[in-house]
CSV table of C-alpha atoms and ligand atoms in Angstrom, one decimal:
chain,number,residue,atom,x,y,z
C,1,MET,CA,90.1,142.8,90.9
C,2,GLY,CA,89.8,141.0,87.5
C,3,LYS,CA,86.5,140.1,86.1
C,4,LEU,CA,85.1,137.7,83.6
C,5,VAL,CA,82.0,138.8,81.8
C,6,ILE,CA,79.9,136.0,80.2
C,7,ASP,CA,76.8,136.2,78.1
C,8,GLY,CA,75.3,132.8,78.4
C,9,GLY,CA,73.2,130.7,76.1
C,10,GLU,CA,75.8,129.8,73.4
C,11,ARG,CA,76.6,126.2,72.6
C,12,ILE,CA,80.2,125.4,73.4
C,13,SER,CA,81.3,123.3,70.4
C,14,GLY,CA,84.7,122.8,68.8
C,15,GLU,CA,88.1,121.5,69.6
C,16,ILE,CA,90.4,122.2,72.6
C,17,CYS,CA,94.0,121.1,73.0
C,18,VAL,CA,94.3,120.5,76.8
C,19,GLN,CA,97.0,122.3,78.7
C,20,GLY,CA,99.6,120.5,80.8
C,21,ALA,CA,98.6,119.5,84.4
C,22,LYS,CA,99.1,122.1,87.1
C,23,ASN,CA,99.3,119.4,89.8
C,24,ALA,CA,102.0,117.6,87.9
C,25,VAL,CA,104.1,120.5,86.9
C,26,LEU,CA,104.4,122.0,90.4
C,27,PRO,CA,106.2,119.0,92.1
C,28,ILE,CA,108.2,118.3,89.0
C,29,LEU,CA,109.6,121.9,88.9
C,30,ALA,CA,110.4,121.5,92.7
C,31,ALA,CA,112.2,118.2,91.8
C,32,THR,CA,114.5,120.0,89.4
C,33,VAL,CA,116.5,121.4,92.4
C,34,MET,CA,117.7,117.9,93.3
C,35,ALA,CA,120.0,117.8,90.3
C,36,ASP,CA,122.9,120.1,89.7
C,37,GLY,CA,122.3,121.1,86.0
C,38,ILE,CA,119.8,122.3,83.5
C,39,SER,CA,116.3,120.7,83.3
C,40,VAL,CA,114.0,121.4,80.4
C,41,ILE,CA,110.3,121.0,81.2
C,42,GLN,CA,107.9,120.9,78.3
C,43,ASN,CA,104.1,121.5,78.2
C,44,CYS,CA,104.2,123.8,81.2
C,45,PRO,CA,100.9,125.7,81.4
C,46,LYS,CA,101.0,129.5,81.7
C,47,LEU,CA,99.4,129.8,85.2
C,48,ARG,CA,99.8,132.0,88.2
C,49,ASP,CA,100.8,129.0,90.3
C,50,VAL,CA,103.5,128.0,87.8
C,51,ASP,CA,104.8,131.6,87.8
C,52,LYS,CA,105.0,131.5,91.6
C,53,THR,CA,106.8,128.2,91.5
C,54,THR,CA,109.4,129.5,89.1
C,55,LEU,CA,109.8,132.5,91.4
C,56,VAL,CA,110.5,130.2,94.3
C,57,LEU,CA,113.2,128.5,92.2
C,58,GLU,CA,114.7,131.9,91.4
C,59,ARG,CA,114.8,133.0,95.0
C,60,LEU,CA,116.7,129.7,95.8
C,61,GLY,CA,119.3,130.8,93.3
C,62,SER,CA,118.2,128.9,90.1
C,63,LYS,CA,118.0,130.6,86.7
C,64,VAL,CA,114.6,130.1,85.1
C,65,VAL,CA,113.7,130.9,81.5
C,66,ARG,CA,110.3,130.4,79.9
C,67,ASP,CA,109.9,130.1,76.2
C,68,GLY,CA,106.3,129.5,75.3
C,69,ASN,CA,105.3,126.3,77.2
C,70,THR,CA,108.9,125.3,77.8
C,71,VAL,CA,110.5,126.1,81.1
C,72,THR,CA,114.3,125.7,81.6
C,73,VAL,CA,115.7,125.6,85.1
C,74,ASP,CA,119.4,125.9,85.7
C,75,THR,CA,120.1,124.9,89.3
C,76,ARG,CA,123.9,124.9,89.1
C,77,ASP,CA,124.2,128.1,91.2
C,78,MET,CA,121.5,127.4,93.7
C,79,TYR,CA,122.6,128.9,97.0
C,80,ASP,CA,119.5,129.3,99.3
C,81,CYS,CA,117.4,126.7,101.2
C,82,GLU,CA,114.7,129.1,102.5
C,83,ILE,CA,111.3,129.9,101.0
C,84,CYS,CA,110.0,133.3,102.3
C,85,GLU,CA,106.7,133.8,103.9
C,86,ASP,CA,105.0,135.7,101.1
C,87,LEU,CA,105.4,132.9,98.5
C,88,MET,CA,104.4,130.2,101.0
C,89,ARG,CA,101.3,132.1,101.9
C,90,GLU,CA,100.2,132.5,98.3
C,91,MET,CA,100.6,128.9,97.3
C,92,ARG,CA,100.2,125.8,99.5
C,93,SER,CA,101.9,123.5,97.1
C,94,SER,CA,105.3,125.3,97.8
C,95,ILE,CA,105.4,122.8,100.7
C,96,ILE,CA,106.5,120.3,98.0
C,97,PHE,CA,109.8,122.1,98.0
C,98,LEU,CA,110.5,120.8,101.5
C,99,GLY,CA,111.5,117.3,100.4
C,100,ALA,CA,113.4,118.5,97.4
C,101,ILE,CA,115.4,121.2,99.2
C,102,ILE,CA,116.2,119.0,102.2
C,103,SER,CA,117.4,116.3,99.8
C,104,ARG,CA,119.9,118.7,98.1
C,105,CYS,CA,120.9,121.0,101.0
C,106,LYS,CA,120.3,118.8,104.2
C,107,LYS,CA,118.6,121.9,105.5
C,108,ALA,CA,115.3,123.7,104.6
C,109,VAL,CA,113.3,126.6,106.1
C,110,VAL,CA,109.8,127.3,104.9
C,111,SER,CA,106.9,129.2,106.5
C,112,MET,CA,103.5,127.5,107.1
C,113,PRO,CA,101.8,127.2,103.7
C,114,GLY,CA,98.7,129.1,102.5
C,115,GLY,CA,96.6,128.3,99.4
C,116,CYS,CA,92.9,128.2,98.4
C,117,PRO,CA,90.6,128.6,101.4
C,118,ILE,CA,88.9,125.2,101.0
C,119,GLY,CA,89.7,123.7,104.4
C,120,LEU,CA,92.2,123.3,107.1
C,121,ARG,CA,94.8,121.6,104.9
C,122,PRO,CA,97.3,120.5,107.6
C,123,ILE,CA,100.8,119.2,106.8
C,124,ASP,CA,101.1,116.8,109.7
C,125,LEU,CA,101.5,113.8,107.5
C,126,HIS,CA,104.4,115.4,105.6
C,127,LEU,CA,106.2,116.3,108.8
C,128,LYS,CA,105.7,113.0,110.5
C,129,ALA,CA,107.1,111.1,107.5
C,130,LEU,CA,110.1,113.4,107.2
C,131,ARG,CA,110.9,113.0,110.9
C,132,GLN,CA,110.7,109.2,110.3
C,133,MET,CA,113.4,109.7,107.7
C,134,GLY,CA,115.8,111.4,110.1
C,135,VAL,CA,114.8,115.0,109.6
C,136,GLU,CA,114.9,117.2,112.7
C,137,ILE,CA,112.0,119.6,112.5
C,138,ARG,CA,111.4,122.7,114.6
C,139,GLU,CA,108.2,124.7,114.2
C,140,GLU,CA,109.0,128.2,115.4
C,141,HIS,CA,107.2,131.6,114.8
C,142,GLY,CA,105.2,130.3,111.8
C,143,TYR,CA,108.3,128.8,110.3
C,144,ILE,CA,109.2,125.1,109.8
C,145,LYS,CA,113.0,124.6,110.2
C,146,CYS,CA,114.4,121.3,109.0
C,147,TYR,CA,117.9,119.8,109.4
C,148,ALA,CA,119.2,116.4,108.4
C,149,SER,CA,122.8,115.2,108.5
C,150,LYS,CA,121.5,112.4,106.4
C,151,LEU,CA,118.2,111.1,105.1
C,152,THR,CA,117.4,107.5,105.8
C,153,GLY,CA,114.8,105.3,104.0
C,154,GLY,CA,112.3,103.3,106.0
C,155,ASN,CA,108.7,102.0,106.0
C,156,ILE,CA,106.3,104.9,106.0
C,157,HIS,CA,102.5,104.4,106.4
C,158,LEU,CA,100.2,107.3,105.5
C,159,ASP,CA,97.0,107.4,107.6
C,160,PHE,CA,95.4,109.1,104.6
C,161,PRO,CA,96.6,108.8,100.9
C,162,SER,CA,97.6,112.5,100.8
C,163,VAL,CA,98.9,113.6,97.4
C,164,GLY,CA,101.3,116.2,98.7
C,165,ALA,CA,102.7,114.0,101.5
C,166,THR,CA,103.3,111.2,99.0
C,167,GLU,CA,105.1,113.6,96.7
C,168,ASN,CA,107.2,115.1,99.5
C,169,ILE,CA,108.3,111.6,100.8
C,170,MET,CA,109.2,110.5,97.2
C,171,LEU,CA,111.3,113.6,96.8
C,172,ALA,CA,113.1,113.2,100.1
C,173,ALA,CA,113.6,109.4,99.5
C,174,VAL,CA,115.1,109.3,96.1
C,175,CYS,CA,118.6,110.2,97.4
C,176,ALA,CA,118.2,108.8,100.9
C,177,ASP,CA,120.3,106.0,102.4
C,178,GLY,CA,118.5,102.7,101.8
C,179,THR,CA,115.0,101.9,100.6
C,180,THR,CA,111.8,103.7,101.4
C,181,THR,CA,108.4,102.1,101.2
C,182,ILE,CA,105.3,104.2,101.3
C,183,SER,CA,102.1,102.3,102.1
C,184,ASN,CA,98.6,103.8,101.6
C,185,ALA,CA,100.3,106.1,99.1
C,186,ALA,CA,98.2,108.4,96.9
C,187,ARG,CA,97.6,106.8,93.4
C,188,GLU,CA,96.8,110.0,91.5
C,189,PRO,CA,98.1,110.1,87.9
C,190,GLU,CA,100.2,113.2,88.8
C,191,ILE,CA,102.1,110.9,91.2
C,192,VAL,CA,102.9,108.6,88.3
C,193,ASP,CA,104.1,111.6,86.3
C,194,LEU,CA,106.4,112.7,89.1
C,195,GLY,CA,107.7,109.1,89.5
C,196,ASN,CA,108.4,108.9,85.7
C,197,PHE,CA,110.3,112.2,85.9
C,198,LEU,CA,112.4,111.1,88.9
C,199,ASN,CA,113.2,107.8,87.2
C,200,LYS,CA,114.3,109.7,84.1
C,201,MET,CA,116.6,111.7,86.4
C,202,GLY,CA,118.1,108.4,87.5
C,203,ALA,CA,116.0,107.6,90.6
C,204,ARG,CA,114.7,104.1,91.3
C,205,VAL,CA,111.0,104.5,92.1
C,206,SER,CA,108.6,101.7,91.5
C,207,GLY,CA,104.9,101.1,92.3
C,208,VAL,CA,103.6,104.6,91.4
C,209,GLY,CA,99.9,104.4,90.6
C,210,THR,CA,99.5,101.7,93.3
C,211,SER,CA,99.1,102.2,97.0
C,212,VAL,CA,102.6,100.9,97.7
C,213,ILE,CA,105.5,102.9,96.3
C,214,THR,CA,109.1,101.7,96.8
C,215,ILE,CA,112.1,104.0,96.4
C,216,GLU,CA,115.6,102.7,96.4
C,217,GLY,CA,118.0,105.6,97.3
C,218,VAL,CA,120.6,106.6,94.7
C,219,LYS,CA,123.7,108.7,95.1
C,220,LYS,CA,123.0,111.3,92.4
C,221,LEU,CA,120.4,112.6,90.0
C,222,GLN,CA,120.9,114.2,86.6
C,223,SER,CA,119.0,117.0,84.9
C,224,VAL,CA,116.7,115.8,82.1
C,225,GLU,CA,114.1,117.0,79.6
C,226,TYR,CA,110.5,116.0,80.3
C,227,THR,CA,107.0,116.6,79.0
C,228,ILE,CA,104.2,117.2,81.6
C,229,MET,CA,101.0,115.1,81.3
C,230,PRO,CA,97.7,116.6,80.3
C,231,ASP,CA,95.5,118.3,82.9
C,232,ARG,CA,92.6,115.9,83.6
C,233,ILE,CA,90.7,118.4,85.8
C,234,VAL,CA,90.9,121.1,83.1
C,235,ALA,CA,89.8,118.5,80.5
C,236,ALA,CA,86.8,117.6,82.6
C,237,THR,CA,85.9,121.3,83.1
C,238,TYR,CA,85.8,121.9,79.4
C,239,LEU,CA,83.7,118.7,79.0
C,240,ALA,CA,81.3,120.2,81.6
C,241,ALA,CA,81.3,123.6,79.8
C,242,SER,CA,80.2,121.9,76.6
C,243,ALA,CA,77.8,119.5,78.3
C,244,ILE,CA,75.8,122.2,80.1
C,245,THR,CA,75.2,124.0,76.8
C,246,GLY,CA,74.2,120.9,74.8
C,247,GLY,CA,77.4,121.3,72.7
C,248,GLU,CA,79.7,118.9,70.9
C,249,ILE,CA,83.3,119.1,71.8
C,250,CYS,CA,86.6,117.3,71.0
C,251,LEU,CA,89.5,117.4,73.4
C,252,THR,CA,92.9,116.6,72.1
C,253,LYS,CA,96.2,115.9,74.0
C,254,VAL,CA,94.2,114.3,76.8
C,255,ASN,CA,94.5,111.0,78.7
C,256,PRO,CA,91.0,109.5,79.0
C,257,GLN,CA,92.4,106.5,81.0
C,258,ASP,CA,93.1,108.9,83.9
C,259,MET,CA,89.5,110.3,83.8
C,260,GLY,CA,87.4,107.2,84.5
C,261,ALA,CA,85.3,108.4,87.4
C,262,MET,CA,84.5,111.8,85.8
C,263,LEU,CA,83.7,110.3,82.4
C,264,HIS,CA,81.4,107.7,84.1
C,265,VAL,CA,79.4,110.5,85.8
C,266,LEU,CA,79.1,112.5,82.5
C,267,SER,CA,77.8,109.5,80.6
C,268,GLU,CA,75.3,108.8,83.4
C,269,MET,CA,74.1,112.3,83.0
C,270,GLY,CA,73.4,111.5,79.3
C,271,VAL,CA,76.3,112.6,77.2
C,272,ARG,CA,77.7,110.4,74.5
C,273,LEU,CA,81.5,109.9,74.7
C,274,ARG,CA,84.0,108.5,72.4
C,275,CYS,CA,87.4,107.9,73.9
C,276,GLU,CA,90.6,107.3,71.9
C,277,LYS,CA,94.2,107.1,73.0
C,278,ASP,CA,94.7,110.8,73.5
C,279,ARG,CA,91.4,112.2,72.4
C,280,ILE,CA,87.8,112.5,73.8
C,281,THR,CA,84.7,113.5,71.7
C,282,GLN,CA,81.6,114.3,73.6
C,283,LEU,CA,78.0,115.0,72.3
C,284,ALA,CA,75.6,116.4,74.9
C,285,PRO,CA,71.8,116.1,75.0
C,286,LYS,CA,69.6,119.2,75.1
C,287,ARG,CA,69.2,118.6,78.9
C,288,LEU,CA,71.3,116.5,81.2
C,289,LYS,CA,69.9,114.0,83.6
C,290,SER,CA,70.6,114.2,87.4
C,291,ILE,CA,73.2,112.0,88.9
C,292,HIS,CA,72.2,109.8,91.9
C,293,THR,CA,75.1,110.4,94.3
C,294,VAL,CA,78.7,111.7,93.7
C,295,ARG,CA,81.2,111.0,96.5
C,296,THR,CA,84.6,112.7,96.3
C,297,MET,CA,87.4,110.2,97.0
C,298,PRO,CA,91.1,109.8,96.5
C,299,TYR,CA,92.0,108.5,93.0
C,300,PRO,CA,90.7,106.4,91.3
C,301,GLY,CA,87.5,107.8,93.0
C,302,PHE,CA,85.7,110.9,91.9
C,303,PRO,CA,88.1,113.9,92.3
C,304,THR,CA,87.3,116.7,94.8
C,305,ASP,CA,88.6,119.2,92.2
C,306,ILE,CA,85.8,118.6,89.8
C,307,GLN,CA,83.0,118.4,92.4
C,308,SER,CA,82.1,122.1,92.0
C,309,PRO,CA,82.1,122.3,88.1
C,310,PHE,CA,79.9,119.1,88.0
C,311,MET,CA,77.6,120.6,90.6
C,312,SER,CA,76.8,123.3,88.1
C,313,LEU,CA,75.8,120.6,85.7
C,314,ALA,CA,73.5,119.1,88.3
C,315,ALA,CA,72.0,122.5,89.0
C,316,MET,CA,70.4,122.5,85.5
C,317,ALA,CA,69.9,118.8,85.1
C,318,LYS,CA,66.5,117.1,85.2
C,319,GLY,CA,66.0,115.6,88.7
C,320,THR,CA,67.8,115.7,92.0
C,321,SER,CA,71.5,114.9,92.6
C,322,VAL,CA,73.5,114.5,95.8
C,323,PHE,CA,77.2,115.5,96.3
C,324,ILE,CA,79.2,114.3,99.3
C,325,GLU,CA,82.5,116.0,99.8
C,326,ASN,CA,84.9,113.7,101.6
C,327,ILE,CA,88.3,115.3,101.0
C,328,PHE,CA,88.1,119.0,102.0
C,329,GLU,CA,85.6,120.3,104.6
C,330,ASN,CA,85.0,123.7,103.1
C,331,ARG,CA,84.6,123.0,99.4
C,332,PHE,CA,81.0,124.2,98.9
C,333,GLN,CA,81.7,127.9,98.7
C,334,HIS,CA,80.4,128.1,95.2
C,335,VAL,CA,76.9,127.1,96.4
C,336,ASP,CA,75.9,130.5,97.6
C,337,GLU,CA,76.9,132.0,94.2
C,338,LEU,CA,75.1,129.3,92.2
C,339,THR,CA,72.1,130.0,94.4
C,340,ARG,CA,72.3,133.7,93.4
C,341,MET,CA,72.0,132.5,89.8
C,342,GLY,CA,68.8,130.6,90.6
C,343,ALA,CA,70.1,127.1,91.6
C,344,ASP,CA,68.3,125.1,94.2
C,345,ILE,CA,71.0,123.6,96.5
C,346,LYS,CA,70.8,122.7,100.1
C,347,VAL,CA,74.0,122.0,102.1
C,348,GLU,CA,74.0,119.9,105.2
C,349,GLY,CA,77.5,119.3,106.5
C,350,ARG,CA,79.5,117.6,103.9
C,351,SER,CA,76.5,116.8,101.6
C,352,ALA,CA,74.7,119.0,99.1
C,353,VAL,CA,71.3,118.2,97.6
C,354,VAL,CA,70.9,119.7,94.2
C,355,ARG,CA,67.4,120.0,92.7
C,356,GLY,CA,67.8,120.7,89.0
C,357,VAL,CA,66.0,123.8,87.8
C,358,ASN,CA,64.9,124.6,84.2
C,359,SER,CA,67.2,127.6,83.8
C,360,LEU,CA,69.8,129.7,85.6
C,361,GLU,CA,70.0,133.5,85.4
C,362,GLY,CA,73.1,135.7,85.0
C,363,ALA,CA,74.2,137.5,88.1
C,364,ASN,CA,77.2,139.2,89.8
C,365,VAL,CA,79.1,136.4,91.5
C,366,VAL,CA,82.4,135.9,93.2
C,367,ALA,CA,85.0,133.2,92.8
C,368,ARG,CA,86.4,132.3,96.2
C,369,GLU,CA,88.7,129.5,95.2
C,370,LEU,CA,90.0,127.9,92.0
C,371,ARG,CA,87.6,125.1,91.1
C,372,GLY,CA,84.6,126.9,92.6
C,373,GLY,CA,85.4,129.7,90.2
C,374,ALA,CA,85.5,127.3,87.3
C,375,ALA,CA,82.0,126.1,88.4
C,376,LEU,CA,80.7,129.6,88.1
C,377,VAL,CA,82.1,129.9,84.6
C,378,VAL,CA,80.4,126.6,83.6
C,379,ALA,CA,77.1,127.8,85.1
C,380,ALA,CA,77.4,131.2,83.4
C,381,LEU,CA,77.8,129.7,80.0
C,382,ALA,CA,74.3,128.2,80.2
C,383,ALA,CA,72.6,131.0,82.2
C,384,SER,CA,70.3,133.5,80.5
C,385,GLY,CA,71.7,137.0,80.4
C,386,THR,CA,75.1,138.3,81.6
C,387,THR,CA,77.1,136.9,84.5
C,388,VAL,CA,80.0,139.0,85.9
C,389,ILE,CA,82.5,136.8,87.9
C,390,THR,CA,85.0,138.6,90.1
C,391,GLY,CA,87.9,136.9,91.9
C,392,THR,CA,89.3,135.7,88.6
C,393,GLU,CA,92.8,135.5,90.1
C,394,PHE,CA,91.7,132.2,91.6
C,395,ILE,CA,90.6,130.9,88.2
C,396,ASP,CA,93.9,131.9,86.7
C,397,ARG,CA,95.7,129.8,89.2
C,398,GLY,CA,94.6,126.7,87.3
C,399,TYR,CA,93.2,127.6,83.9
C,400,GLU,CA,95.4,128.9,81.1
C,401,ASN,CA,93.7,131.5,79.0
C,402,ILE,CA,90.2,130.2,79.8
C,403,GLU,CA,88.5,133.0,77.9
C,404,LYS,CA,90.4,132.2,74.7
C,405,TYR,CA,89.7,128.4,74.8
C,406,LEU,CA,86.0,129.0,75.5
C,407,SER,CA,85.5,131.9,73.0
C,408,ASP,CA,87.2,129.8,70.3
C,409,CYS,CA,84.4,127.2,71.0
C,410,GLY,CA,81.6,129.8,70.7
C,411,ALA,CA,81.3,131.3,74.2
C,412,LYS,CA,80.6,135.0,74.6
C,413,ILE,CA,83.2,135.6,77.3
C,414,ARG,CA,85.6,138.5,77.9
C,415,ARG,CA,87.8,140.0,80.6
C,416,GLY,CA,86.1,143.0,82.2
K,1,UD1,C1,96.4,117.9,96.0
K,1,UD1,C2,96.0,118.8,94.8
K,1,UD1,C3,94.6,119.4,95.0
K,1,UD1,C4,93.6,118.2,95.2
K,1,UD1,C5,94.1,117.4,96.4
K,1,UD1,C6,93.2,116.1,96.6
K,1,UD1,C7,98.2,119.7,94.2
K,1,UD1,C8,99.1,120.9,94.0
K,1,UD1,N1,97.0,119.9,94.7
K,1,UD1,O1,96.4,118.8,97.2
K,1,UD1,O2,94.3,120.0,93.8
K,1,UD1,O3,92.4,118.8,95.5
K,1,UD1,O4,95.4,116.9,96.1
K,1,UD1,O5,93.2,115.4,95.4
K,1,UD1,O6,98.5,118.6,93.7
K,1,UD1,N2,95.8,116.0,105.0
K,1,UD1,C9,96.1,116.0,106.3
K,1,UD1,N3,97.4,116.0,106.7
K,1,UD1,C10,98.4,116.2,105.8
K,1,UD1,C11,98.1,116.3,104.4
K,1,UD1,C12,96.7,116.2,104.0
K,1,UD1,O7,95.2,115.8,107.1
K,1,UD1,O8,99.6,116.3,106.2
K,1,UD1,C13,94.3,116.0,104.5
K,1,UD1,C14,93.9,117.3,104.0
K,1,UD1,O9,93.4,118.2,105.0
K,1,UD1,C15,92.7,116.8,103.1
K,1,UD1,C16,93.2,115.5,102.6
K,1,UD1,O10,94.2,115.1,103.5
K,1,UD1,O11,91.6,116.6,103.8
K,1,UD1,C17,93.8,115.5,101.1
K,1,UD1,O12,94.8,116.4,101.0
K,1,UD1,P1,96.1,116.1,100.0
K,1,UD1,O13,95.8,114.9,99.2
K,1,UD1,O14,97.3,116.2,100.8
K,1,UD1,O15,95.9,117.3,99.1
K,1,UD1,P2,97.0,118.3,98.5
K,1,UD1,O16,98.3,117.5,98.2
K,1,UD1,O17,97.1,119.5,99.4
């Protein structure tokens, strides 16, 4: 098992060029299968989840070449429409391939998805919508088998604005017969990135970024070149890493307009922020202030993905903060580990009450999921003494070269 060893207490100051967004690159790579040609995707972060996605593409018969942060996908000889169990278990977002494969092959077989252990994570909304579009779905022996002689557009209402379900419907709808309208669609910036990519391929998608998305089916898509948007969750994690250590940081290649709720919380905690078009400069005080209440919500609300790294900030802030997790029911797994480091946190159902302490202490802790792992890194940077974090494979799912970015900004961090 990989380890990160962090000697806390150094100010995190400097400049970080933010990586491409994991949650945008995964559906966009899946979408490449819908065109018969060579797609060139720029700004692809080097992450385990991206590697797994390219492996899925290869197993389907595509040729994938990575050169630095550019991934080229040649789908001309794609021959398979089945994603095997081992890959589906490792990465829940492989479910995004369902809409794309069924669109190209009129048939798709995937096993029930796995992923970070942060909650139940059902896919009922995905399947209900696909059935509505004419897909016959059989769930047998842990596999989902889908057939469609043709896909038909229609009005689809989502009971919850699920990111993955919205993406899957968009993918299935772009080449469907007629027009599809998704109401109560997710509005996340990554949905906008997918919509822009699909439109560049020749799709007719409008309304992305609002809760009603309209997709007029087209006959054919073409392969294109596209640059992935910056990762807003990684950006906010580095802001947190600097804020907890009283540092001064500048992020480049970032979209502050996508980060409103997170930047609002940071400024309430006492940091000074300057936002320009693709740049954020942050100066943190010696000690942060507590935040009254943080409620995770679908975009443009406060993202569930940054709840845990910001809880590390609250753990050392002056005063008491409350976090309410509304999206995933099991996303407080970092709490026990932060408590080992001296944090004072009480969890009651979906709420966590965090009483800020004067200092945290280094300890041996375990990352149990991606963002919870990032929260431990943030806390360790400010803790006294040495923290050893195991379970780093979770952190590597979403953060490219985290130890390099942080050590370039003054952190004492190394792989153990
Ligand atoms: C995506 C992101 C993840 C983020 C999450 C919420 C990717 C690869 N992952 O995950 O980082 O934390 O959005 O912003 O983009 N739900 C159902 N039925 C469904 C689908 C979802 O009940 O069919 C529920 C889930 O259990 C959860 C909520 O809806 O409680 C949100 O899930 P969803 O928005 O679908 O998240 P993901 O797309 O899995």
